[in-house]
mmCIF file of C-alpha atoms in Angstrom:
data_model
loop_
_atom_site.group_PDB
_atom_site.id
_atom_site.type_symbol
_atom_site.label_atom_id
_atom_site.label_comp_id
_atom_site.label_asym_id
_atom_site.label_seq_id
_atom_site.Cartn_x
_atom_site.Cartn_y
_atom_site.Cartn_z
ATOM 1 C CA UNK A 863 83.257 174.263 44.142
ATOM 2 C CA UNK A 864 85.094 170.978 44.814
ATOM 3 C CA UNK A 865 88.309 172.342 46.418
ATOM 4 C CA UNK A 866 90.645 169.455 47.264
ATOM 5 C CA UNK A 867 89.356 165.969 46.455
ATOM 6 C CA UNK A 868 90.940 162.786 47.772
ATOM 7 C CA UNK A 869 90.137 159.255 46.708
ATOM 8 C CA UNK A 870 89.551 156.706 48.041
ATOM 9 C CA UNK A 871 88.136 157.599 51.472
ATOM 10 C CA UNK A 872 88.925 154.171 52.919
ATOM 11 C CA UNK A 873 91.329 151.441 51.850
ATOM 12 C CA UNK A 874 92.561 148.147 53.268
ATOM 13 C CA UNK A 875 95.782 146.726 51.871
ATOM 14 C CA UNK A 876 97.763 143.604 52.506
ATOM 15 C CA UNK A 877 101.431 143.915 53.424
ATOM 16 C CA UNK A 878 103.534 144.241 50.292
ATOM 17 C CA UNK A 879 100.773 145.535 48.044
ATOM 18 C CA UNK A 880 101.158 148.829 46.246
ATOM 19 C CA UNK A 881 98.561 151.509 45.646
ATOM 20 C CA UNK A 882 98.091 155.150 44.710
ATOM 21 C CA UNK A 883 96.184 157.712 46.737
ATOM 22 C CA UNK A 884 94.697 160.345 44.475
ATOM 23 C CA UNK A 885 94.550 164.065 45.167
ATOM 24 C CA UNK A 886 93.109 166.711 42.869
ATOM 25 C CA UNK A 887 92.469 170.420 43.339
ATOM 26 C CA UNK A 888 90.498 172.778 41.133
ATOM 27 C CA UNK A 889 91.783 176.084 42.539
ATOM 28 C CA UNK A 890 94.877 176.363 40.310
ATOM 29 C CA UNK A 891 97.112 176.285 43.397
ATOM 30 C CA UNK A 892 100.842 175.986 42.893
ATOM 31 C CA UNK A 893 101.580 174.270 46.198
ATOM 32 C CA UNK A 894 100.397 170.788 47.116
ATOM 33 C CA UNK A 895 101.458 168.442 49.885
ATOM 34 C CA UNK A 896 100.742 165.109 51.544
ATOM 35 C CA UNK A 897 100.532 164.451 55.285
ATOM 36 C CA UNK A 898 99.906 161.482 57.479
ATOM 37 C CA UNK A 899 98.151 161.736 60.815
ATOM 38 C CA UNK A 900 98.709 159.223 63.562
ATOM 39 C CA UNK A 901 97.096 159.317 67.021
ATOM 40 C CA UNK A 902 98.663 161.979 69.241
ATOM 41 C CA UNK A 903 101.210 163.050 66.608
ATOM 42 C CA UNK A 904 99.532 165.800 64.638
ATOM 43 C CA UNK A 905 100.167 165.903 60.894
ATOM 44 C CA UNK A 906 103.568 164.959 59.517
ATOM 45 C CA UNK A 907 104.695 166.093 56.093
ATOM 46 C CA UNK A 908 105.468 163.264 53.651
ATOM 47 C CA UNK A 909 106.146 165.018 50.315
ATOM 48 C CA UNK A 910 105.319 168.378 48.834
ATOM 49 C CA UNK A 911 105.383 170.174 45.490
ATOM 50 C CA UNK A 912 105.824 173.849 44.604
ATOM 51 C CA UNK A 913 104.598 173.404 41.043
ATOM 52 C CA UNK A 914 104.214 170.987 38.165
ATOM 53 C CA UNK A 915 107.363 168.926 37.706
ATOM 54 C CA UNK A 916 108.831 169.889 41.106
ATOM 55 C CA UNK A 917 108.627 167.723 44.211
ATOM 56 C CA UNK A 918 110.570 167.447 47.452
ATOM 57 C CA UNK A 919 110.689 165.321 50.570
ATOM 58 C CA UNK A 920 109.114 166.202 53.868
ATOM 59 C CA UNK A 921 109.665 164.765 57.357
ATOM 60 C CA UNK A 922 108.647 161.146 56.691
ATOM 61 C CA UNK A 923 109.167 160.332 52.973
ATOM 62 C CA UNK A 924 110.396 156.733 53.210
ATOM 63 C CA UNK A 925 108.111 154.204 51.524
ATOM 64 C CA UNK A 926 106.246 156.838 49.517
ATOM 65 C CA UNK A 927 106.647 158.254 46.055
ATOM 66 C CA UNK A 928 105.082 161.303 44.372
ATOM 67 C CA UNK A 929 105.018 163.035 41.029
ATOM 68 C CA UNK A 930 103.397 166.235 39.790
ATOM 69 C CA UNK A 931 102.773 166.135 36.061
ATOM 70 C CA UNK A 932 99.923 168.675 36.175
ATOM 71 C CA UNK A 933 98.995 171.588 38.429
ATOM 72 C CA UNK A 934 95.760 169.868 39.447
ATOM 73 C CA UNK A 935 96.943 166.393 40.479
ATOM 74 C CA UNK A 936 99.394 165.168 43.100
ATOM 75 C CA UNK A 937 99.154 161.369 43.594
ATOM 76 C CA UNK A 938 100.895 159.571 46.457
ATOM 77 C CA UNK A 939 102.193 156.077 45.763
ATOM 78 C CA UNK A 940 102.866 153.433 48.367
ATOM 79 C CA UNK A 941 105.474 151.184 46.839
ATOM 80 C CA UNK A 942 105.196 148.167 49.158
ATOM 81 C CA UNK A 943 102.698 148.690 51.953
ATOM 82 C CA UNK A 944 103.747 147.990 55.543
ATOM 83 C CA UNK A 945 101.632 147.923 58.734
ATOM 84 C CA UNK A 946 103.540 151.038 59.894
ATOM 85 C CA UNK A 947 101.853 152.922 57.065
ATOM 86 C CA UNK A 948 98.443 152.431 58.610
ATOM 87 C CA UNK A 949 97.305 156.007 59.086
ATOM 88 C CA UNK A 950 95.021 158.760 57.880
ATOM 89 C CA UNK A 951 96.419 160.613 54.883
ATOM 90 C CA UNK A 952 95.596 164.211 54.034
ATOM 91 C CA UNK A 953 96.332 166.163 50.891
ATOM 92 C CA UNK A 954 96.555 169.972 50.951
ATOM 93 C CA UNK A 955 96.936 172.805 48.477
ATOM 94 C CA UNK A 956 97.599 176.526 48.766
ATOM 95 C CA UNK A 957 97.766 179.378 46.272
ATOM 96 C CA UNK A 958 101.273 180.624 47.002
ATOM 97 C CA UNK A 959 103.706 180.988 49.844
ATOM 98 C CA UNK A 960 101.506 183.258 51.913
ATOM 99 C CA UNK A 961 98.233 181.614 50.931
ATOM 100 C CA UNK A 962 95.657 179.763 52.988
ATOM 101 C CA UNK A 963 95.997 175.973 52.947
ATOM 102 C CA UNK A 964 92.979 173.843 52.054
ATOM 103 C CA UNK A 965 92.699 170.186 52.926
ATOM 104 C CA UNK A 966 90.945 167.186 51.488
ATOM 105 C CA UNK A 967 88.731 165.006 53.669
ATOM 106 C CA UNK A 968 91.389 162.364 54.137
ATOM 107 C CA UNK A 969 92.009 158.727 53.242
ATOM 108 C CA UNK A 970 91.934 156.178 56.043
ATOM 109 C CA UNK A 971 94.402 153.433 55.144
ATOM 110 C CA UNK A 972 94.785 150.146 56.984
ATOM 111 C CA UNK A 973 97.621 147.762 56.129
ATOM 112 C CA UNK A 974 97.167 144.217 57.428
ATOM 113 C CA UNK B 702 114.454 172.515 61.266
ATOM 114 C CA UNK B 703 111.118 174.062 62.164
ATOM 115 C CA UNK B 704 109.397 172.574 65.190
ATOM 116 C CA UNK B 705 105.906 173.523 66.307
ATOM 117 C CA UNK B 706 104.680 172.852 69.830
ATOM 118 C CA UNK B 707 101.178 173.177 71.230
ATOM 119 C CA UNK B 708 100.467 173.369 74.919
ATOM 120 C CA UNK B 709 98.415 172.036 76.566
ATOM 121 C CA UNK B 710 97.819 168.724 74.780
ATOM 122 C CA UNK B 711 94.330 168.564 76.268
ATOM 123 C CA UNK B 712 92.065 171.036 78.002
ATOM 124 C CA UNK B 713 88.646 170.728 79.637
ATOM 125 C CA UNK B 714 86.708 173.802 80.727
ATOM 126 C CA UNK B 715 83.087 174.554 81.682
ATOM 127 C CA UNK B 716 80.819 176.188 79.146
ATOM 128 C CA UNK B 717 80.978 179.975 79.020
ATOM 129 C CA UNK B 718 84.622 180.357 79.961
ATOM 130 C CA UNK B 719 87.132 182.263 77.874
ATOM 131 C CA UNK B 720 90.222 180.237 77.027
ATOM 132 C CA UNK B 721 93.604 180.481 75.343
ATOM 133 C CA UNK B 722 95.408 177.856 73.309
ATOM 134 C CA UNK B 723 99.138 178.222 72.769
ATOM 135 C CA UNK B 724 101.405 177.510 69.821
ATOM 136 C CA UNK B 725 105.163 178.048 69.668
ATOM 137 C CA UNK B 726 107.609 177.609 66.812
ATOM 138 C CA UNK B 727 111.394 177.477 66.723
ATOM 139 C CA UNK B 728 112.185 179.289 63.457
ATOM 140 C CA UNK B 729 110.772 182.817 63.285
ATOM 141 C CA UNK B 730 111.307 183.019 59.505
ATOM 142 C CA UNK B 731 107.721 182.124 58.675
ATOM 143 C CA UNK B 732 105.385 183.398 55.977
ATOM 144 C CA UNK B 733 102.135 182.720 57.757
ATOM 145 C CA UNK B 734 100.516 180.829 60.602
ATOM 146 C CA UNK B 735 97.179 179.101 60.371
ATOM 147 C CA UNK B 736 94.820 177.707 63.005
ATOM 148 C CA UNK B 737 92.653 174.704 62.148
ATOM 149 C CA UNK B 738 89.868 172.823 63.823
ATOM 150 C CA UNK B 739 89.476 169.052 63.488
ATOM 151 C CA UNK B 740 86.465 167.090 64.675
ATOM 152 C CA UNK B 741 86.911 163.371 65.425
ATOM 153 C CA UNK B 742 87.280 161.322 62.251
ATOM 154 C CA UNK B 743 86.990 164.412 60.058
ATOM 155 C CA UNK B 744 89.229 166.639 57.973
ATOM 156 C CA UNK B 745 90.716 170.016 58.849
ATOM 157 C CA UNK B 746 88.714 173.228 58.820
ATOM 158 C CA UNK B 747 90.644 176.467 58.536
ATOM 159 C CA UNK B 748 89.772 178.957 61.291
ATOM 160 C CA UNK B 749 92.217 181.838 60.936
ATOM 161 C CA UNK B 750 95.214 182.706 58.796
ATOM 162 C CA UNK B 751 97.754 185.268 60.008
ATOM 163 C CA UNK B 752 100.309 186.606 57.555
ATOM 164 C CA UNK B 753 103.827 187.250 58.875
ATOM 165 C CA UNK B 754 103.272 191.012 58.651
ATOM 166 C CA UNK B 755 100.129 190.851 60.812
ATOM 167 C CA UNK B 756 99.776 190.747 64.570
ATOM 168 C CA UNK B 757 96.287 189.286 64.881
ATOM 169 C CA UNK B 758 93.166 188.092 63.122
ATOM 170 C CA UNK B 759 89.608 187.849 64.394
ATOM 171 C CA UNK B 760 86.621 185.789 63.345
ATOM 172 C CA UNK B 761 83.535 185.877 65.522
ATOM 173 C CA UNK B 762 84.450 184.568 68.976
ATOM 174 C CA UNK B 763 87.952 183.616 67.846
ATOM 175 C CA UNK B 764 91.026 185.813 67.978
ATOM 176 C CA UNK B 765 94.498 184.676 66.963
ATOM 177 C CA UNK B 766 97.664 186.614 67.676
ATOM 178 C CA UNK B 767 101.152 186.247 66.276
ATOM 179 C CA UNK B 768 104.475 187.333 67.773
ATOM 180 C CA UNK B 769 107.131 186.284 65.294
ATOM 181 C CA UNK B 770 110.060 187.552 67.327
ATOM 182 C CA UNK B 771 109.203 185.306 70.271
ATOM 183 C CA UNK B 772 107.954 182.443 68.099
ATOM 184 C CA UNK B 773 104.484 182.364 69.635
ATOM 185 C CA UNK B 774 100.849 182.421 68.633
ATOM 186 C CA UNK B 775 97.721 182.215 70.741
ATOM 187 C CA UNK B 776 94.150 181.329 69.851
ATOM 188 C CA UNK B 777 91.626 183.015 72.136
ATOM 189 C CA UNK B 778 88.113 181.574 72.277
ATOM 190 C CA UNK B 779 85.526 183.759 73.974
ATOM 191 C CA UNK B 780 82.417 182.458 75.737
ATOM 192 C CA UNK B 781 83.120 178.823 74.948
ATOM 193 C CA UNK B 782 80.290 176.480 73.899
ATOM 194 C CA UNK B 783 80.014 172.670 73.811
ATOM 195 C CA UNK B 784 80.128 172.908 70.004
ATOM 196 C CA UNK B 785 83.667 174.252 70.295
ATOM 197 C CA UNK B 786 84.839 170.826 71.464
ATOM 198 C CA UNK B 787 87.396 169.598 68.929
ATOM 199 C CA UNK B 788 91.125 169.354 68.347
ATOM 200 C CA UNK B 789 92.788 172.641 67.436
ATOM 201 C CA UNK B 790 95.925 172.570 65.319
ATOM 202 C CA UNK B 791 98.339 175.333 64.444
ATOM 203 C CA UNK B 792 100.554 175.209 61.374
ATOM 204 C CA UNK B 793 103.345 177.468 60.136
ATOM 205 C CA UNK B 794 104.443 177.992 56.541
ATOM 206 C CA UNK B 795 108.159 178.576 56.157
ATOM 207 C CA UNK B 796 110.830 178.347 53.505
ATOM 208 C CA UNK B 797 110.105 176.259 50.403
ATOM 209 C CA UNK B 798 106.385 176.443 51.209
ATOM 210 C CA UNK B 799 106.633 173.686 53.805
ATOM 211 C CA UNK B 800 103.691 173.694 56.195
ATOM 212 C CA UNK B 801 104.606 172.230 59.580
ATOM 213 C CA UNK B 802 101.985 171.297 62.177
ATOM 214 C CA UNK B 803 101.895 171.145 65.923
ATOM 215 C CA UNK B 804 100.440 168.022 67.528
ATOM 216 C CA UNK B 805 97.257 169.827 68.543
ATOM 217 C CA UNK B 806 95.239 170.679 71.642
ATOM 218 C CA UNK B 807 92.190 168.520 72.327
ATOM 219 C CA UNK B 808 89.532 170.837 73.756
ATOM 220 C CA UNK B 809 86.482 169.679 75.661
ATOM 221 C CA UNK B 810 83.782 172.128 76.763
ATOM 222 C CA UNK B 811 81.624 170.782 79.601
ATOM 223 C CA UNK B 812 77.927 171.790 79.498
#
């Protein structure tokens, strides 16, 4: 039972490079979301999706792009990496509005 | 805009004590509240989920309460152990399925 799978686990990027963080869930959950976690700041919502083809912005969307072409996948794209995007990124999914949220193990991203 | 606050930011207690972690939220129109545990460098582990219609949930030595009208939740840990040392996060699910987190309480249990 895989749950929520994030890849890669670690990544180092140079300023200006682009990349995609992958997130996949096998629980047929409608809701998926991306967070970043910085020291002392908890988790901040970047983008979220309530179903295939529907996405919306969270608290800190600038510099990130998402799409949701299937129920299972919700990739996060960094368009032009900046040192301020150095963080740990978590993907989450939940079954419906009142459902329990499940998290992936995180991607530690460093931008140099 | 929903804001979630956790107090205290850090807490250190001797082993065996009972303790309470606090979470408050500004918008009472929530669908559920969830408590998570996070160990250093690790992901989030769900501890308890309280639906908006519920007042509390229990799991082993953990008990979480929810008072929507006052915008508060507490996580009670009984007979604390060194293995309980971690950061505890609360998160509320509101309109449009947004899940908003508090900044966490870093708990240290002294042997």
